[in-house]
Short mmCIF file of C-alpha atoms in Angstrom, two decimals:
data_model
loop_
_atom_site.label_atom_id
_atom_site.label_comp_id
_atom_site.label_asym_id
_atom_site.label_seq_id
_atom_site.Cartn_x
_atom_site.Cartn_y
_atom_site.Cartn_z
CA UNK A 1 -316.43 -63.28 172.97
CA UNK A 2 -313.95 -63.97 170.08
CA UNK A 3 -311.98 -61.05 168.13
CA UNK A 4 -310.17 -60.73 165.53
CA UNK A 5 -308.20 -57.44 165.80
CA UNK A 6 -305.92 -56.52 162.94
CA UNK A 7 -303.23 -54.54 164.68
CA UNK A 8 -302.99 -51.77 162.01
CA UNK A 9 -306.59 -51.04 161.96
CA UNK A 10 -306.39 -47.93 164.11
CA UNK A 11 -306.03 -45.18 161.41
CA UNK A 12 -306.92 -42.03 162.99
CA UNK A 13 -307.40 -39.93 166.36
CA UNK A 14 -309.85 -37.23 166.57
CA UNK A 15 -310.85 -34.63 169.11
CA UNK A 16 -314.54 -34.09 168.83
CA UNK A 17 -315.24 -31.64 171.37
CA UNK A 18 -316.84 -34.72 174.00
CA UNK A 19 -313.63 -37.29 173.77
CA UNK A 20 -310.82 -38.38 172.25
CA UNK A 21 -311.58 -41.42 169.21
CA UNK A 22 -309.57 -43.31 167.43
CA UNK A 23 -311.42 -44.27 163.89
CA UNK A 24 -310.46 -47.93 162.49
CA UNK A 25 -310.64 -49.14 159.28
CA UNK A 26 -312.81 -51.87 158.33
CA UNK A 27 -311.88 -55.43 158.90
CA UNK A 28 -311.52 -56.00 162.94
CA UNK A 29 -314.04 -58.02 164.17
CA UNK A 30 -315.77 -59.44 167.33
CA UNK A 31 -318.18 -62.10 167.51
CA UNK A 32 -321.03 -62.77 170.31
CA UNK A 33 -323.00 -66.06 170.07
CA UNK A 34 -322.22 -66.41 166.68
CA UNK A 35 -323.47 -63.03 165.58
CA UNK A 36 -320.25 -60.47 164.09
CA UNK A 37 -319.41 -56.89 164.93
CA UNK A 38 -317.14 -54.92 163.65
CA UNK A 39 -315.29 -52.26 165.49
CA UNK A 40 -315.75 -48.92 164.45
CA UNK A 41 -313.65 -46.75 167.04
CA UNK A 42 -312.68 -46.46 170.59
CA UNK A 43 -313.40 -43.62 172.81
CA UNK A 44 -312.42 -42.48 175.95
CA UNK A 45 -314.19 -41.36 179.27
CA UNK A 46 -313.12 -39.64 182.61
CA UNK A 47 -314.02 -40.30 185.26
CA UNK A 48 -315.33 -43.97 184.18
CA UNK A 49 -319.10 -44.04 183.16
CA UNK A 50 -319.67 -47.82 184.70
CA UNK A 51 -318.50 -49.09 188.33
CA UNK A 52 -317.34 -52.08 188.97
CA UNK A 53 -318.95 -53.45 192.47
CA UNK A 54 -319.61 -49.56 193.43
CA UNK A 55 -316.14 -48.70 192.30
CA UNK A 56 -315.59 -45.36 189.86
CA UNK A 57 -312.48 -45.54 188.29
CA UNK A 58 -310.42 -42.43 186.60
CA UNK A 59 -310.53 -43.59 183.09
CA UNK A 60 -312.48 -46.08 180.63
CA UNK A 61 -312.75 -46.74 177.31
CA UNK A 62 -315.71 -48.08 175.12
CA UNK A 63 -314.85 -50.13 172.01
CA UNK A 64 -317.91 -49.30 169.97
CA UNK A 65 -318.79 -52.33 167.32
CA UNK A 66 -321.59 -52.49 164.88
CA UNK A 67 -323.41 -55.55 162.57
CA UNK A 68 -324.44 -55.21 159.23
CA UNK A 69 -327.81 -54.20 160.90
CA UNK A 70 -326.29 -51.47 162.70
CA UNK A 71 -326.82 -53.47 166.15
CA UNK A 72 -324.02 -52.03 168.63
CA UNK A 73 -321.86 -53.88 170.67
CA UNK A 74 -319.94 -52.05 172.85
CA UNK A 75 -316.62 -53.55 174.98
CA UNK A 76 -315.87 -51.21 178.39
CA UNK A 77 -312.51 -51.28 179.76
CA UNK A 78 -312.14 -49.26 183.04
CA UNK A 79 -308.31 -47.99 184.14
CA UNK A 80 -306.87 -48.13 187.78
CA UNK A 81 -304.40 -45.47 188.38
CA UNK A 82 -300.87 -47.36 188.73
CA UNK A 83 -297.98 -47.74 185.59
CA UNK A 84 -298.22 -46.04 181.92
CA UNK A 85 -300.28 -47.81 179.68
CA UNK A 86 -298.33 -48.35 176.74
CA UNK A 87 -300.96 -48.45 174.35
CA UNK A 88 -302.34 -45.32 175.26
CA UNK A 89 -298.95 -43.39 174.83
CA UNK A 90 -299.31 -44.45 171.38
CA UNK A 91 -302.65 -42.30 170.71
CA UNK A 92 -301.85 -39.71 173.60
CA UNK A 93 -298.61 -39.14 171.53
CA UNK A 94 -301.16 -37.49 169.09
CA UNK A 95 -303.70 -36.35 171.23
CA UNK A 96 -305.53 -33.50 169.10
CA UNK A 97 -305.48 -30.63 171.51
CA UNK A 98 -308.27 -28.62 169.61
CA UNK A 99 -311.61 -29.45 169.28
CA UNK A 100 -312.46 -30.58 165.66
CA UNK A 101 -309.21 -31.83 164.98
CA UNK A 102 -307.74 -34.58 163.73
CA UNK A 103 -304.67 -36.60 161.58
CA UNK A 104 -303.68 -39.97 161.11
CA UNK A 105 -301.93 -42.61 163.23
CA UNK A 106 -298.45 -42.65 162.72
CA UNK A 107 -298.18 -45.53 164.95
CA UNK A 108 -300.11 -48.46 165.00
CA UNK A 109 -302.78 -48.96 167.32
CA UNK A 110 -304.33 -52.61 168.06
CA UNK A 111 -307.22 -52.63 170.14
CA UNK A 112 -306.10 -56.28 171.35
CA UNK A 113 -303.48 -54.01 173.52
CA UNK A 114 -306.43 -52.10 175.40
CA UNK A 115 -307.79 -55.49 176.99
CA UNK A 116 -306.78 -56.99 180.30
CA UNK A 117 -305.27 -59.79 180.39
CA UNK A 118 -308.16 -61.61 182.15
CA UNK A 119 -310.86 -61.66 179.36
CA UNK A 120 -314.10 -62.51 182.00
CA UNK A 121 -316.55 -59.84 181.40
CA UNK A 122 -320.10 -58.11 182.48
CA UNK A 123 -322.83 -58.25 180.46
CA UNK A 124 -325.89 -56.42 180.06
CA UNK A 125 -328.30 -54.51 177.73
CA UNK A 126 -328.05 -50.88 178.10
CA UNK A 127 -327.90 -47.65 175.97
CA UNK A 128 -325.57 -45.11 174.09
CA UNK A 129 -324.11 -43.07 176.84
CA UNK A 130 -323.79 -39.74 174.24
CA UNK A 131 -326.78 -38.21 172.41
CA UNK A 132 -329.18 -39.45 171.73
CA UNK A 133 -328.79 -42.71 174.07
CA UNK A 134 -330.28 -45.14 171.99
CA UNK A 135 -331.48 -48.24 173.76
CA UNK A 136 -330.72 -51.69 172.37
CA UNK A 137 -326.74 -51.46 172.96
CA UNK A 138 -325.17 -54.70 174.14
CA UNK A 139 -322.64 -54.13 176.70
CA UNK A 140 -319.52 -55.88 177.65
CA UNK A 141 -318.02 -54.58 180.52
CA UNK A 142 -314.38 -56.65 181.66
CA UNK A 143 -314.10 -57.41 185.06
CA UNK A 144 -310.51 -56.77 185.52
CA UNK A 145 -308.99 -53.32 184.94
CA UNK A 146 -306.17 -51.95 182.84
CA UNK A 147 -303.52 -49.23 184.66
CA UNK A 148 -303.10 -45.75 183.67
CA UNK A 149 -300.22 -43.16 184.60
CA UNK A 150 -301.57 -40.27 186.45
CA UNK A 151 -299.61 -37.66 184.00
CA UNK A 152 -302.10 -39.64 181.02
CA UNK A 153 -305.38 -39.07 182.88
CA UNK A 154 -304.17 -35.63 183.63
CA UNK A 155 -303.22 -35.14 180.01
CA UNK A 156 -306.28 -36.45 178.69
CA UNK A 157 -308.79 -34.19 181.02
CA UNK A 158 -306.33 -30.89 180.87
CA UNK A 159 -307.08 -30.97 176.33
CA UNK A 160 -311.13 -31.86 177.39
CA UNK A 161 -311.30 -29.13 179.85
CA UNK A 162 -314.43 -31.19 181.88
CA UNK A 163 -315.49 -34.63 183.13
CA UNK A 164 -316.30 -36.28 179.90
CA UNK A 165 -318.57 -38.94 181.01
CA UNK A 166 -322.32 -39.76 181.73
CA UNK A 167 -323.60 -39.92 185.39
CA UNK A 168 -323.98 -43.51 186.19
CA UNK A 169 -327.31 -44.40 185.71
CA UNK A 170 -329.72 -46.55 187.98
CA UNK A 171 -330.05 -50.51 187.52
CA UNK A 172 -333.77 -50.60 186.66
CA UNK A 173 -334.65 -54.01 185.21
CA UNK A 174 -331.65 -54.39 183.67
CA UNK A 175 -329.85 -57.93 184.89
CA UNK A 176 -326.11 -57.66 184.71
CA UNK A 177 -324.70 -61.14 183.76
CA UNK A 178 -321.74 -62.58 184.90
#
């Protein structure tokens, strides 16, 4: 997986009611056996919509990419409770308590900064986890978490009000490749 982040792409947060999203502008890119995706936004779940070996974890993110086809690619990044994530105070800074709502970044926000530092990942073929859960979705899950402070998972589910994430949903045929 090779990206190409531009660190002032992250232009705007936005509470829509089922997360918190920060929008980018165009011009960050992924690429996956040769094929490019562009990211589109980031969004965040609690508690984590994937496990990791059986393990939940309080937080994750999805960095949601898209081709000129509109084929998605979508990066998962789960968070172990443990230090501040400094990349997330930058967003939870501006954290749009009401639904609906949103402004611009006044900080910039690189999505390079959400990834571990270990880059080894999951893959597997899977669907949109929010309606209407579209099947074809590549998925990227990385193997090695990122920390979170407590105070920012509690911050982030106190201005959602509820879990914000889809059950975790059963194997099937689906292999998972390391």
């Amino acid at each position: 997986m090779g990206r190409d982040y531009y660190s002032a792409a992250g232009n705007e947060i936005l509470n829509n009611g089922h997360t918190i999203q920060v929008n980018f502008r165009p011009g960050s890119t992924m690429s996956l056996n040769g094929h490019t995706y562009e990211l589109k936004q980031f969004h965040f779940h609690a508690p984590s919509e994937n496990q990791i070996k059986g393990e939940s974890f309080p937080l994750e993110v999805h960095l949601v990419h898209a081709d000129k086809e509109g084929n998605l690619a979508v990066v998962g990044i789960m968070f172990k409770e443990g230090a501040e994530n400094k990349a997330l105070t930058k967003a939870w800074n501006q954290m749009p308590e009401q639904k609906n709502a949103k402004q611009a970044l006044s900080q910039v926000i690189n999505a390079e900064d959400m990834l571990p530092s270990d880059k080894a990942y999951y893959r597997f073929n899977g669907s949109l986890t929010t309606p209407p859960c579209s099947e074809g979705v590549t998925w990227l899950v990385m193997k090695e978490p990122v920390t979170v402070s407590k105070e920012q998972v509690e911050q982030f589910t106190k201005v959602m009000g509820t879990h914000t994430n889809r059950p975790v949903q059963p194997l099937n045929a689906r292999p998972v490749l390391q």
